[in-house]
Coordinates of C-alpha atoms in Angstrom, one line a residue:
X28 CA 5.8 11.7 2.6
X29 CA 8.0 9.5 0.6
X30 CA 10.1 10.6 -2.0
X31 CA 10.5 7.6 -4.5
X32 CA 13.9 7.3 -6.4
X33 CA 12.5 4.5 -9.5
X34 CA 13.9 3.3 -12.4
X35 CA 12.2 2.2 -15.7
X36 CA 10.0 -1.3 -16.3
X37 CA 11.9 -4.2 -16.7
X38 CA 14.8 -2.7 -15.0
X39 CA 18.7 -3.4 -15.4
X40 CA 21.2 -3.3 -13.1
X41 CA 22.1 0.3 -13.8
X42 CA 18.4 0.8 -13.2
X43 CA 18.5 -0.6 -10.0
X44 CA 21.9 0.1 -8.9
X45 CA 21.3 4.0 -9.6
X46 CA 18.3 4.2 -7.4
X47 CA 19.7 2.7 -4.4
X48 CA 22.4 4.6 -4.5
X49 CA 20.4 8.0 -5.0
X50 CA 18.5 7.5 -2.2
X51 CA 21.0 6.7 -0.7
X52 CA 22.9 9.8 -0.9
X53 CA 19.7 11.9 -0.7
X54 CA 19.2 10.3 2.8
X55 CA 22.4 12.0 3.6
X56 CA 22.4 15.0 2.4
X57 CA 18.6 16.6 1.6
X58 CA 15.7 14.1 1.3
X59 CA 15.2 12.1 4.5
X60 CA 12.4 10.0 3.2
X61 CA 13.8 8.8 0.1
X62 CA 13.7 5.3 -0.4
X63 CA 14.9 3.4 -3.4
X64 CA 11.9 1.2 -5.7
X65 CA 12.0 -0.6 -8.7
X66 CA 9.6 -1.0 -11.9
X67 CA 10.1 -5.1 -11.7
X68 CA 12.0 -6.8 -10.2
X69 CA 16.0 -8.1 -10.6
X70 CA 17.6 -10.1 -13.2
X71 CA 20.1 -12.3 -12.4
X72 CA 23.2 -10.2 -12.4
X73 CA 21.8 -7.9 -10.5
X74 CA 20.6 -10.1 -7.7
X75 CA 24.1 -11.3 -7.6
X76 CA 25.0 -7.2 -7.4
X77 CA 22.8 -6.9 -4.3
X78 CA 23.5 -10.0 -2.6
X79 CA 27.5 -9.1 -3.3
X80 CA 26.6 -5.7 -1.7
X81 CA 25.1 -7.1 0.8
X82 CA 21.7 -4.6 0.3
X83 CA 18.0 -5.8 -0.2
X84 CA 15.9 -5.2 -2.9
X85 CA 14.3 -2.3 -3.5
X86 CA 10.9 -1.6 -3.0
X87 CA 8.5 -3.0 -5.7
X88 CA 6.3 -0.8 -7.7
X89 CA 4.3 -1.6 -10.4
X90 CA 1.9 1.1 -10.5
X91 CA 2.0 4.6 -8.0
X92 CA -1.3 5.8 -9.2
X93 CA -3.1 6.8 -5.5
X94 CA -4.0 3.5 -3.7
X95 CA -6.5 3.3 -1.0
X96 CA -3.6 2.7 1.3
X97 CA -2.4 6.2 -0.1
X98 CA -5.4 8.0 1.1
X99 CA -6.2 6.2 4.7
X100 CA -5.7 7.5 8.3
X101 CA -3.7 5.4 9.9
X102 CA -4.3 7.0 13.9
X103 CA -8.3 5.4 13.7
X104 CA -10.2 5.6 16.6
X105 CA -12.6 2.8 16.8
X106 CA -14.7 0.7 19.1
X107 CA -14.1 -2.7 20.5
X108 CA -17.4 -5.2 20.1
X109 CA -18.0 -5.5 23.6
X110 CA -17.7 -1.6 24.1
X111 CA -21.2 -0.3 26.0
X112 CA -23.0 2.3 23.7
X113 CA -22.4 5.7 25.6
X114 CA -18.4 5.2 25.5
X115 CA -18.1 5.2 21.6
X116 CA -21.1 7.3 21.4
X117 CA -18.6 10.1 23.9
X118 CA -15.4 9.0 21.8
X119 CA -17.3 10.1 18.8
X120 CA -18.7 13.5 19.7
X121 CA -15.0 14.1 21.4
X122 CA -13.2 14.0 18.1
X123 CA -16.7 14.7 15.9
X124 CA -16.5 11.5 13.9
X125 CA -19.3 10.2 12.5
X126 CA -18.3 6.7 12.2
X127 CA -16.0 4.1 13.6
X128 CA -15.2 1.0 12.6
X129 CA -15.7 -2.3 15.5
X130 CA -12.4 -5.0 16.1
X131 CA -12.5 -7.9 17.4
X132 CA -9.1 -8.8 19.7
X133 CA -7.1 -9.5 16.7
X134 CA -8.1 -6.1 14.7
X135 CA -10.2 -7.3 12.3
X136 CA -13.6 -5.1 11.4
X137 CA -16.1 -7.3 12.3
X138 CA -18.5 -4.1 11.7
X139 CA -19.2 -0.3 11.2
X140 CA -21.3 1.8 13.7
X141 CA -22.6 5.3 12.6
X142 CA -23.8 8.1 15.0
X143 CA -26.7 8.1 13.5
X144 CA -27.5 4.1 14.2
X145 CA -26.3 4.9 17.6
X146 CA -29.1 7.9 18.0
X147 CA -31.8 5.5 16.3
X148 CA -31.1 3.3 19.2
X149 CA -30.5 5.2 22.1
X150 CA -34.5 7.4 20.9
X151 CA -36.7 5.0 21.1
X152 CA -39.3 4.7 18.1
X153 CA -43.3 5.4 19.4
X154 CA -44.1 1.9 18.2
X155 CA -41.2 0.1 19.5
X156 CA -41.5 0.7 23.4
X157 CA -41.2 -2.2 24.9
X158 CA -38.2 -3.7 23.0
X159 CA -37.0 -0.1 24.9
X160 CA -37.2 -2.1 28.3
X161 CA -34.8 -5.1 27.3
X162 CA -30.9 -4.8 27.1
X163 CA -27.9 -7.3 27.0
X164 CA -25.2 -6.1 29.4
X165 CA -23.4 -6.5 32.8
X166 CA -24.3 -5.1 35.9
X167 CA -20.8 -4.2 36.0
X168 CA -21.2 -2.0 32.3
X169 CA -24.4 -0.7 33.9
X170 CA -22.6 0.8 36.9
X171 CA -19.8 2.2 34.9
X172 CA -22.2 4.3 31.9
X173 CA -24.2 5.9 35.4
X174 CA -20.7 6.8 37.0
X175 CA -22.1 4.7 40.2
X176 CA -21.2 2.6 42.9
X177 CA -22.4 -1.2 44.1
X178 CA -24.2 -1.1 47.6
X179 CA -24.7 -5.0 47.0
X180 CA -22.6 -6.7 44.2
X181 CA -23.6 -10.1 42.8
X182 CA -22.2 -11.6 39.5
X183 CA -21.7 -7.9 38.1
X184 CA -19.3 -9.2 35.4
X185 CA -22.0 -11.7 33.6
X186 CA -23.8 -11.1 30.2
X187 CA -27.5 -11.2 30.9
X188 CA -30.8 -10.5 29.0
X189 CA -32.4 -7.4 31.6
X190 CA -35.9 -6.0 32.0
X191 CA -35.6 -2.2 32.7
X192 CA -39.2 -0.7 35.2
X193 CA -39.3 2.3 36.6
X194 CA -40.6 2.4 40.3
X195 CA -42.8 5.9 39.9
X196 CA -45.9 4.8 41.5
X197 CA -47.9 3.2 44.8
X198 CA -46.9 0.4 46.0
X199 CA -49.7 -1.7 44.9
X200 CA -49.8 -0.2 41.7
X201 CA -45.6 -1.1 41.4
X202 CA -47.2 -5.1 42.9
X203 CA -49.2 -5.0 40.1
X204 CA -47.6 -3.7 37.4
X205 CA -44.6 -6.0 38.1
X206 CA -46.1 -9.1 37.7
X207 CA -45.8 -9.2 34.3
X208 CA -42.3 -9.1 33.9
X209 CA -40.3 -12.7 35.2
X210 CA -38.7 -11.2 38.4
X211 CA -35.0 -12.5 37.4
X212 CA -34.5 -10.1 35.1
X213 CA -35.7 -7.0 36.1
X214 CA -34.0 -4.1 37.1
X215 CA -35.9 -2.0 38.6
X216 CA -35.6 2.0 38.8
X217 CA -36.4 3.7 42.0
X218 CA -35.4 7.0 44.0
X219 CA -35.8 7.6 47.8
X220 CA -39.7 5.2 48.2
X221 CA -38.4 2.4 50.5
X222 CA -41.5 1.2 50.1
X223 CA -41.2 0.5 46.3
X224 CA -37.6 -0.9 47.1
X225 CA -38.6 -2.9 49.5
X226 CA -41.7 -4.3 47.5
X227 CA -38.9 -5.3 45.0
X228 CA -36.4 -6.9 47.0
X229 CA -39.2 -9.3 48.5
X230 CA -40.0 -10.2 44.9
X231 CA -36.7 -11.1 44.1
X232 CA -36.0 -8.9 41.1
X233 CA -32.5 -9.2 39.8
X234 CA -31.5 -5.7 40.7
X235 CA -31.9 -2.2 42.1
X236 CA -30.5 1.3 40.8
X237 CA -31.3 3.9 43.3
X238 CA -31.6 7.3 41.9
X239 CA -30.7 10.7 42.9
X240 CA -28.1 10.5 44.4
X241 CA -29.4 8.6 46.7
X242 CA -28.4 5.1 48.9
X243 CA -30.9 2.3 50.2
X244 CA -31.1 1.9 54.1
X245 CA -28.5 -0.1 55.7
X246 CA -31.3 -2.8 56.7
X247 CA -32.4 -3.0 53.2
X248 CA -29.1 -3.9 51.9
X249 CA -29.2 -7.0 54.2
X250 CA -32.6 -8.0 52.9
X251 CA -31.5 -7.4 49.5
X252 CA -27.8 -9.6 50.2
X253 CA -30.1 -12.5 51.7
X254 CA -32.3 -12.5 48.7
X255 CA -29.2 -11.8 46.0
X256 CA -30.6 -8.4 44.6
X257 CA -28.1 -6.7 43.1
X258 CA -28.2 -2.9 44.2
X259 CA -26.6 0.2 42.5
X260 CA -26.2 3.7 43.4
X261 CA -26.7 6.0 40.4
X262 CA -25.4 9.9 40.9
X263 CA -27.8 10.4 38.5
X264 CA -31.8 11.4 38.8
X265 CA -34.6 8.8 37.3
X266 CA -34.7 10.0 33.6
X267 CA -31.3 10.7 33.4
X268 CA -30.5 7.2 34.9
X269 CA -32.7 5.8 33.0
X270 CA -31.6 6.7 29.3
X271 CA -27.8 6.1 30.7
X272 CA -29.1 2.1 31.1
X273 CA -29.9 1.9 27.2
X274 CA -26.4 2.7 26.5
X275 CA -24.8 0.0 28.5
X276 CA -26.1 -2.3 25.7
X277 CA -22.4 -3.4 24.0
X278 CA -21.8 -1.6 20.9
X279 CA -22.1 -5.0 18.6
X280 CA -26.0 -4.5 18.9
X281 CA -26.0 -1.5 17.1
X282 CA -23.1 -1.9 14.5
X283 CA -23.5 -3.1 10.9
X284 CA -21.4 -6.4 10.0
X285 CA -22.5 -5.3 5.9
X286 CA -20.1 -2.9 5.2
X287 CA -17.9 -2.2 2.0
X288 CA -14.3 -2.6 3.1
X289 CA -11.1 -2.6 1.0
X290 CA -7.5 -3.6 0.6
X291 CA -4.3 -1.4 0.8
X292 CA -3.4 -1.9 -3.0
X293 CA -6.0 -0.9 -4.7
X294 CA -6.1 1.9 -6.7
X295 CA -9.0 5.0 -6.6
X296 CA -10.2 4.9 -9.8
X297 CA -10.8 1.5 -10.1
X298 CA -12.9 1.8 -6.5
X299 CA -14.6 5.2 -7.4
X300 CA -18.4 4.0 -8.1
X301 CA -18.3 1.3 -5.5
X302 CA -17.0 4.6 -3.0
X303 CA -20.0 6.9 -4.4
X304 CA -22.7 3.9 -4.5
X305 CA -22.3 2.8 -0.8
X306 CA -24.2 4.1 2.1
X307 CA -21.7 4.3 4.3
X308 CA -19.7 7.4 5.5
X309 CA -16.6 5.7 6.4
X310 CA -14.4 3.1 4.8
X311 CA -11.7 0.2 6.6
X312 CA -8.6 -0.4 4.6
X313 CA -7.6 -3.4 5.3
X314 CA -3.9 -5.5 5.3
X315 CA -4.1 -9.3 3.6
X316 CA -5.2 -11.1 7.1
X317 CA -8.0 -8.9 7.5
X318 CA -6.8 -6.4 10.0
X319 CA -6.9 -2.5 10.2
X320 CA -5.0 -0.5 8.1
X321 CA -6.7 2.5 8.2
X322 CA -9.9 4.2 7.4
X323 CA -10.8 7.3 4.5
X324 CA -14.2 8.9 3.6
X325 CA -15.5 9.5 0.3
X326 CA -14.4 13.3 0.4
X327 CA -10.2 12.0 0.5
X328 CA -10.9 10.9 -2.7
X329 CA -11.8 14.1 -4.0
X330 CA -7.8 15.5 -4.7
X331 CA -5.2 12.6 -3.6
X332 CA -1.6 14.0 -3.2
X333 CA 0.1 12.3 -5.7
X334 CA 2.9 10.1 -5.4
X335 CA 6.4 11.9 -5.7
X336 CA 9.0 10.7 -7.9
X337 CA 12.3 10.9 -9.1
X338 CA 13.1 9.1 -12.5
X339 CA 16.6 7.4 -12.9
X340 CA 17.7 5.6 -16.1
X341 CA 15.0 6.9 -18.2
X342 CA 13.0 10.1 -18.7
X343 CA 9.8 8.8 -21.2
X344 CA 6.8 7.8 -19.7
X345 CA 6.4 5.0 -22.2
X346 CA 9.2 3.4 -19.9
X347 CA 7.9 4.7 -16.9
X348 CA 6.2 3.2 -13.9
X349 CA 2.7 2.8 -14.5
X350 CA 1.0 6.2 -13.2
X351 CA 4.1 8.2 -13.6
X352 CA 2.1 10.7 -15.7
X353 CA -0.5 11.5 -12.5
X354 CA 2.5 11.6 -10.2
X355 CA 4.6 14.6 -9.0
X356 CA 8.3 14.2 -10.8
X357 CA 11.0 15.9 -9.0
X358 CA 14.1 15.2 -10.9
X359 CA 15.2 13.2 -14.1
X360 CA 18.9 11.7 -14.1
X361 CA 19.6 10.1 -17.3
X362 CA 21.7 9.0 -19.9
X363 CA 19.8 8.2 -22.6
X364 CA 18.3 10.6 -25.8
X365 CA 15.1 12.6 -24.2
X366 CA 11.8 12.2 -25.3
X367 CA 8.2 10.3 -24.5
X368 CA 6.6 13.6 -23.6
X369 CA 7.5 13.5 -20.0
X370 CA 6.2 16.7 -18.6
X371 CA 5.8 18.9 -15.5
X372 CA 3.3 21.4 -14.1
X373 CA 6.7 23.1 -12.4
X374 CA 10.1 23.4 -12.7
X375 CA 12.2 20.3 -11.6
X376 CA 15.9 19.1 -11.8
X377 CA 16.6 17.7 -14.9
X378 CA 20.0 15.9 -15.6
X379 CA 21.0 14.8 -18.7
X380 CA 24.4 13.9 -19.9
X381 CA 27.0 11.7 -22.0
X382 CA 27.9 8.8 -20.2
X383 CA 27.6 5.6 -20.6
X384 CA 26.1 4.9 -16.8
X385 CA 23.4 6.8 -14.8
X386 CA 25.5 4.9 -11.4
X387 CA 28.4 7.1 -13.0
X388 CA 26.3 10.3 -12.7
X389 CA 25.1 9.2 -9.3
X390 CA 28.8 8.6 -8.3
X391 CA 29.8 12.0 -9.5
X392 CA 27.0 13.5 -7.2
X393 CA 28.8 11.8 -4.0
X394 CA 32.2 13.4 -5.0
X395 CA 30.8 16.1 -5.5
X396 CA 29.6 16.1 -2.0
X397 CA 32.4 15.1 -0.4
X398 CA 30.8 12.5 1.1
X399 CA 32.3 8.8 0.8
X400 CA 30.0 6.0 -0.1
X401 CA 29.3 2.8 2.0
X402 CA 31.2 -0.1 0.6
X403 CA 28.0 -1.7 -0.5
X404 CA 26.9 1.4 -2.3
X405 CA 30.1 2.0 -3.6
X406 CA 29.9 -1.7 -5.3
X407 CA 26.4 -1.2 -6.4
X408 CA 27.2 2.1 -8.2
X409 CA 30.4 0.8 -9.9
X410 CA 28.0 -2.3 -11.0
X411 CA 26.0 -0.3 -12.9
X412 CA 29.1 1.2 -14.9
X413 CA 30.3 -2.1 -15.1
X414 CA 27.4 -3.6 -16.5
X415 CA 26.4 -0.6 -19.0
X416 CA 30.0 0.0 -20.5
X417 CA 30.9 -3.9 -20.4
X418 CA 33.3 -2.9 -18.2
X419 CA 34.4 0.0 -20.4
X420 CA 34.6 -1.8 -23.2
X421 CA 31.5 -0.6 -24.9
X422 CA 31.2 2.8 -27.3
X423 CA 29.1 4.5 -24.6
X424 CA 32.0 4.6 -22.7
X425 CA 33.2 7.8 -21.6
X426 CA 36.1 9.5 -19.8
X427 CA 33.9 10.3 -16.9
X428 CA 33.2 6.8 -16.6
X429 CA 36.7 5.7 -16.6
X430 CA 37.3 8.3 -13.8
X431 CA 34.5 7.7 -11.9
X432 CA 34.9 3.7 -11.5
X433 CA 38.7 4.2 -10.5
X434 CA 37.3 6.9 -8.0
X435 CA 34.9 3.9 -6.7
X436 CA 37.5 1.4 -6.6
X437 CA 38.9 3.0 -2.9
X438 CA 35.5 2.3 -1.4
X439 CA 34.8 -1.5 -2.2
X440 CA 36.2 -4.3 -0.7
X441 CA 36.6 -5.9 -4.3
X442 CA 39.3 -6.2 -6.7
X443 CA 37.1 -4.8 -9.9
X444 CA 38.7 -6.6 -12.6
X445 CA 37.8 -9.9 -10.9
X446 CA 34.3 -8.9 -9.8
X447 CA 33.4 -8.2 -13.1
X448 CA 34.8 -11.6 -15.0
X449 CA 32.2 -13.1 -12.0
X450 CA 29.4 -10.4 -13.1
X451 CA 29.4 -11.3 -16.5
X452 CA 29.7 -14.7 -15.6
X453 CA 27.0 -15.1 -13.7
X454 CA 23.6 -16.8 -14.8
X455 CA 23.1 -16.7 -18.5
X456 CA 19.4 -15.0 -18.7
X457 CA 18.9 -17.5 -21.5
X458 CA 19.8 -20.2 -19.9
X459 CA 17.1 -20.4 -17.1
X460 CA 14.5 -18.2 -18.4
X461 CA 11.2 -18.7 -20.1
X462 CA 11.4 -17.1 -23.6
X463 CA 8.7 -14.4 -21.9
X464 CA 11.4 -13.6 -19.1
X465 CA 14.0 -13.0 -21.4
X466 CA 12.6 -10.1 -24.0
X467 CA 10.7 -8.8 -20.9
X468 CA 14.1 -8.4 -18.6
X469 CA 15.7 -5.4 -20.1
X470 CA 12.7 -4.4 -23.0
X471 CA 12.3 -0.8 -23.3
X472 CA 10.0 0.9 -25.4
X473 CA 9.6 4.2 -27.7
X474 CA 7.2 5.7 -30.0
X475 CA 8.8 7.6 -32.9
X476 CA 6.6 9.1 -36.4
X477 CA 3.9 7.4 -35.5
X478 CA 5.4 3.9 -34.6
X479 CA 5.6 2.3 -31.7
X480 CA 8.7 -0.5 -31.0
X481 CA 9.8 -2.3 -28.2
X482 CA 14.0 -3.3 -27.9
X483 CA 14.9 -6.2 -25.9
X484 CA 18.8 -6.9 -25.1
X485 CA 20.8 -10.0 -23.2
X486 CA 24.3 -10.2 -23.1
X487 CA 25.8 -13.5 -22.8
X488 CA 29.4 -15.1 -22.8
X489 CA 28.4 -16.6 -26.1
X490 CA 25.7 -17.6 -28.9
X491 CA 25.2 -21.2 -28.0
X492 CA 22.2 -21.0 -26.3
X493 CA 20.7 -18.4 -28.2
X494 CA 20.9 -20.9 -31.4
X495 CA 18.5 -23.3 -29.5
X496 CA 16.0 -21.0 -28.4
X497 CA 16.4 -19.1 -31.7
X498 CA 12.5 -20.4 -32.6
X499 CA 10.6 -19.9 -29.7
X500 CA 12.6 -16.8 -29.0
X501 CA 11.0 -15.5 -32.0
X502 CA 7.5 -16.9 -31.9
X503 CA 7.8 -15.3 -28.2
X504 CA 8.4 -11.9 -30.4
X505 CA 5.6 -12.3 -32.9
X506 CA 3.2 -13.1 -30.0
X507 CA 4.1 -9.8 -28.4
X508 CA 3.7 -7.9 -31.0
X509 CA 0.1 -8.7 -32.0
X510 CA -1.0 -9.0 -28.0
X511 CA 0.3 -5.4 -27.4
X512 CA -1.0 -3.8 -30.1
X513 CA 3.0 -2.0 -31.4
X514 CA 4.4 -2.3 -34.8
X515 CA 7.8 -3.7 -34.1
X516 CA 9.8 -5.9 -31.2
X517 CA 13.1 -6.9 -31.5
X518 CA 15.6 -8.9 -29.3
X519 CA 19.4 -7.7 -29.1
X520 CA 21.7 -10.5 -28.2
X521 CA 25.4 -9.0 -27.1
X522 CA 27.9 -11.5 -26.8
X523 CA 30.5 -9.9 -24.8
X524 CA 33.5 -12.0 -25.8
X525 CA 33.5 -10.9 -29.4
X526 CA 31.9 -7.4 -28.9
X527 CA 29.1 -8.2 -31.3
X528 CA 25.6 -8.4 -31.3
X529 CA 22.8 -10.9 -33.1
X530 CA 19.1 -8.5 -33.9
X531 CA 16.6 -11.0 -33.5
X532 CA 13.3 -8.9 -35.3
X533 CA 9.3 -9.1 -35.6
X534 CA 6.8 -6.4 -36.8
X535 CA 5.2 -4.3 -39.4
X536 CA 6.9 -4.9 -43.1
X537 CA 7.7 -1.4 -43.6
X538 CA 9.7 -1.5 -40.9
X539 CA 11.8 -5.5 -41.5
X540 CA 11.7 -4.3 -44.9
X541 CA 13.8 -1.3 -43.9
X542 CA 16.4 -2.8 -42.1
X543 CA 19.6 -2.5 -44.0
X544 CA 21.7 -4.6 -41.2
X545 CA 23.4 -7.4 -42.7
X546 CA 20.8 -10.6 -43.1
X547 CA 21.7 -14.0 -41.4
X548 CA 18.4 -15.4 -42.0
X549 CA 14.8 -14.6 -42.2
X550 CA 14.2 -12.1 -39.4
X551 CA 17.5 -12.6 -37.7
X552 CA 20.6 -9.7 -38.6
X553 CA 24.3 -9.7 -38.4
X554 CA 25.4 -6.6 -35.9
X555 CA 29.6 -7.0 -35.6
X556 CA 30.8 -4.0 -33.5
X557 CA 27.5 -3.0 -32.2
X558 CA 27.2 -3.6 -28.0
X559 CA 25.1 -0.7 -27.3
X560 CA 21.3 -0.3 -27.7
X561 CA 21.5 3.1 -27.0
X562 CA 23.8 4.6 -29.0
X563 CA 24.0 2.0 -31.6
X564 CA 21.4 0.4 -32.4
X565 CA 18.5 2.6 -30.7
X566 CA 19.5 5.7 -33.4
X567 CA 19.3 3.6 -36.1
X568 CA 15.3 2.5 -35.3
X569 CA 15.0 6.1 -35.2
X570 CA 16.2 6.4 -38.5
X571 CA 14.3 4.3 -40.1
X572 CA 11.2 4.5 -38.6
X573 CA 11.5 8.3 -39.5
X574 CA 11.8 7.2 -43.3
X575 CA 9.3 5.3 -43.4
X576 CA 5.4 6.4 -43.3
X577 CA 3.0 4.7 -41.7

C-alpha cells in the first residue's frame, strides 16, 4: 500500500519541494512505497524548480477519501463474450465467485453474468421446453464442453442456430418424430442403435454425437462424409451429453448488458445507495476508455483501509487534503504554529520546529542519515529554503537554515546565489494569472475564537502590477468571502527588493476595524519590514481575532 508524503492546498514550493524530497529519502531508507503528491498543483516558480531539477510533478490529489479504485481487485477473472457456458460456469465454481464480468477484445464490459443466470439457463423451466432444444454454437464448442473427438468434421468452426433430439426410440417412431424439426439443423443424440444413426444420416441432419463412449461403424462414417453429417464422439452417456450441449451456448446469451458500472475516481460515499439499491452482486471499475480496472462487491465497502499519509508543510486539517480527517496520518513535519484539531487514533511522529523551511528539516533528516542527496533533490530541497527565507533574508530565517543550504550547496550543480536571482525572477504570479489564480496559489486558512480567515501571499520583484489589478484583486476577495461562507480574506503582497509587504483586506467589520496596520487606502495597509506570513503577519490575525468577539 502507498504511503502518501502531501503537502497543504494551494501548495508552495516548500510544499512541494518537501514532499519529493521526503519520499524521496523514505524510498531509501524505510518506506518503499512512498511516493510524493500534491494538494494542487505548481505555481510558477515551482515549475521552474522541477523543470531545473529535472523531476516531474508530483502526484495530484485533491481528495483521498476511499475511491472505488481504492477498493477494487485488480487480478479479475472474467469471461470473454464468445466463451461457451460450462467454461465460465467451471472458472466460477473453481475460485467460488459468484459473478464475472464479460470483455469484449479490447476489455471493455460489454456485460455481467451471475451463477445464478447461468443455473436458470442451464435447468430448464417446465414451461419453457422447447426453447431447451435450440442453441447458437459451433460444432467445434460442442466438441470441446463433451471432452470429444470428430469422427467426421465439416465446418466445425461456424456459428449456427442447432436443433438438439435425442435418438431413444424405434426407428419409425425416431422417422416420425423427426419430421418436424428442418433436418439442417438438427443434432441428433444417439448411443450404440445403428439403426437410429443410420435413419439420420439418410435424412441429412446436420449432425451426430454418439454417446457412451461409443464410435459409429466405419461404413457409416462414409455415408455420413457423402451426405456432410457432421459426427462426434462424446465420452459421455446420453443425459450427461445431453446437458453438456446446453452449455456450449456462448456466454453473451446468458449475460446481462444492464449493469451498474463505475469509474476509478469516485468516491464511496457519494456511490453508497446506488451500491445498496442495485441487484447485482458484483461491480466493474472502469478506466476513462471504458476498460477494466477492477471489480468490488458491496461487502468491500463495509470498512475501506484508509488512505495513509504523511503531512509536510502544515499540520491543520483546515489546510489539509480533502479527506485527511478519515485518513491514516503517520507523521507531521512542520514549521508552522500547531493547531486545526489534527488528530490521531495512535501514536505517530510528530515534528515540529523553528525554521524557516520544512525542505531545511527534510535536508537535516538526509544528514542525519548519512546518505547524500541526488542533485535534483538536493536543488529541490535548497528551493524550498530559498523560496521560504527569500534566500535568508526573511525573519524566519534561522541558523539551521543557513547551515543546511550551505550543506546542500555540494550536491547541486548550481551556483545558489545565481539560481535564486533566476527563482525570484521568474514569472510574476500577477502578471499572467486570473485574479482567482492568484489568492488561490499560496492561500492558507485557519479558524481562531470562532473566526474563520483565509491569507493569501505573492511575492514579486515590485508593486507595479499589483497597482493595476489592485480592483479586481479586491472584488476577487470580497467574492470569496461571501461564496465560502469565512469572515475574513486577505491578500499579502511581498515585494522582495524592498523587504516590505502591501495587506490587501476583505471581511467582517469587527475584524477591518481592528486592524491597527498603517492605512494606505480603504481596505489596503502599509506592512514595511513584514515578509513573513507566518511569523509576522499570521500572529497578528491571531491577535486580533482573539480580541475581538464574534
Amino acid at each position: 500500500m502507498n504511503t502518501y508524503v502531501i503537502g497543504h492546498r494551494n501548495p508552495d514550493t516548500d510544499a512541494i519541494c518537501s514532499a519529493i524530497a521526503y519520499a524521496d529519502l523514505l524510498r531509501r531508507t524505510t518506506n518503499p512505497n512512498a511516493v510524493a503528491a500534491a494538494c494542487g498543483t505548481a505555481n510558477l516558480r515551482t515549475k521552474f524548480v522541477l523543470k531545473r531539477a529535472e523531476l516531474p510533478h508530483p502526484r495530484l490529489m485533491m481528495d483521498v477519501r476511499p475511491t472505488t479504485g481504492d477498493i477494487c481487485r485488480r487480478n479479475v477473472l472474467a469471461a470473454r463474450a464468445d466463451e461457451p457456458f460450462m467454461e465460465v460456469y467451471r472458472r466460477m465454481q473453481q475460485h467460488h465467485i459468484k459473478a464475472v464480468p464479460v470483455l469484449d477484445t479490447d476489455r471493455r464490459v460489454v456485460g455481467m453474468v451471475s451463477l445464478m443466470r447461468l443455473m436458470q439457463l442451464l435447468i430448464p423451466d417446465e414451461h419453457d421446453l422447447g426453447e431447451q432444444r435450440i442453441l447458437h454454437s459451433t460444432l467445434a464448442r460442442i466438441r470441446s464442453v463433451l471432452g470429444a473427438s470428430f469422427q467426421n468434421e465439416v465446418h466445425a468452426q461456424r456459428v449456427e442456430q442447432f436443433v438438439m433430439f435425442i435418438g431413444a426410440m424405434s426407428r419409425d417412431g425416431f422417422q416420425d418424430r423427426i419430421q418436424n424439426y428442418p433436418a439442417e439443423k438438427l443434432i441428433v443424440l444417439v448411443g450404440d442403435r445403428p439403426s437410429i444413426q443410420t435413419a439420420a444420416i439418410e435424412m441429412g441432419v446436420r449432425a451426430v454425437i454418439i454417446t457412451g463412449g461409443f464410435k459409429m461403424s466405419p461404413e457409416l462414417v462414409d455415408l455420413a462424409t457423402e451426405k456432410g453429417v457432421a459426427v462426434i464422439s462424446s465420452p459421455l452417456d446420453t443425459a450427461m451429453t445431453a446437458l453438456l450441449v446446453r452449455t456450449a451456448k456462448p456466454i453473451k446469451e446468458a449475460m446481462n448488458a444492464e449493469f451498474v458500472s463505475f469509474r476509478s475516481h469516485e468516491l464511496l460515499h457519494t456511490i453508497r445507495d446506488e451500491v445498496q439499491e442495485a441487484g447485482q452482486d458484483l461491480f466493474p471499475v472502469l478506466d476513462d476508455e471504458d476498460r477494466l480496472i477492477g471489480v468490488f462487491a458491496k461487502s468491500d465497502m463495509i470498512e475501506p483501509t484508509p488512505a495513509q499519509l504523511i503531512l509536510v508543510d502544515h499540520n491543520e486539517y483546515s489546510q489539509a487534503v480533502q479527506g485527511a480527517p478519515e485518513a491514516q496520518i503517520l507523521e507531521v513535519i512542520d514549521h508552522h504554529r500547531i493547531g486545526g484539531g489534527l488528530m490521531s487514533r495512535e501514536p505517530i511522529r510528530f515534528i515540529n520546529d523553528v525554521v524557516g523551511s520544512t525542505c531545511t528539516m527534510i535536508a537535516r533528516m538526509f544528514r542525519q542519515h548519512a546518505i547524500m542527496p541526488d542533485p535534483g533533490i538536493a536543488l529541490c530541497m535548497a528551493s524550498g529554503i530559498i523560496s521560504d527565507t527569500l534566500y535568508l533574508k526573511s525573519p524566519t530565517t534561522t541558523d539551521v537554515d543557513r547551515d543546511m543550504l550551505a550543506w546542500l550547496e555540494h550536491y547541486v550543480n548550481v551556483n545558489l546565489e545565481d539560481y535564486a536571482q533566476e527563482f525570484f525572477a521568474e514569472g510574476s504570479t500577477l502578471s499572467i494569472s486570473s485574479v482567482e489564480e492568484v489568492l488561490a496559489s499560496d492561500r492558507k486558512t485557519y479558524t481562531e475564537n470562532g473566526w474563520t480567515l483565509a491569507v493569501s501571499q505573492a511575492e514579486e520583484l515590485g508593486m507595479e502590477r499589483f497597482h493595476e489589478r489592485k480592483a479586481d484583486l479586491l472584488a476577487a476577495l470580497v467574492a470569496y468571502v461571501e461564496s465560502n461562507a469565512i469572515d475574513f480574506a486577505c491578500l499579502m503582497i511581498t515585494d522582495i527588493t524592498t523587504q516590505s509587504s502591501l495587506l490587501l483586506a476583505a471581511g467582517h467589520p469587527k475584524i477591518m476595524g481592528a486592524i491597527d496596520y498603517p492605512p494606505l487606502e480603504r481596505n489596503l495597509y502599509d506592512l514595511p519590514g513584514i515578509v513573513s506570513r507566518k511569523k509576522q503577519l499570521l500572529p497578528q490575525l491571531m491577535w486580533i481575532l482573539n480580541r475581538v468577539q464574534k
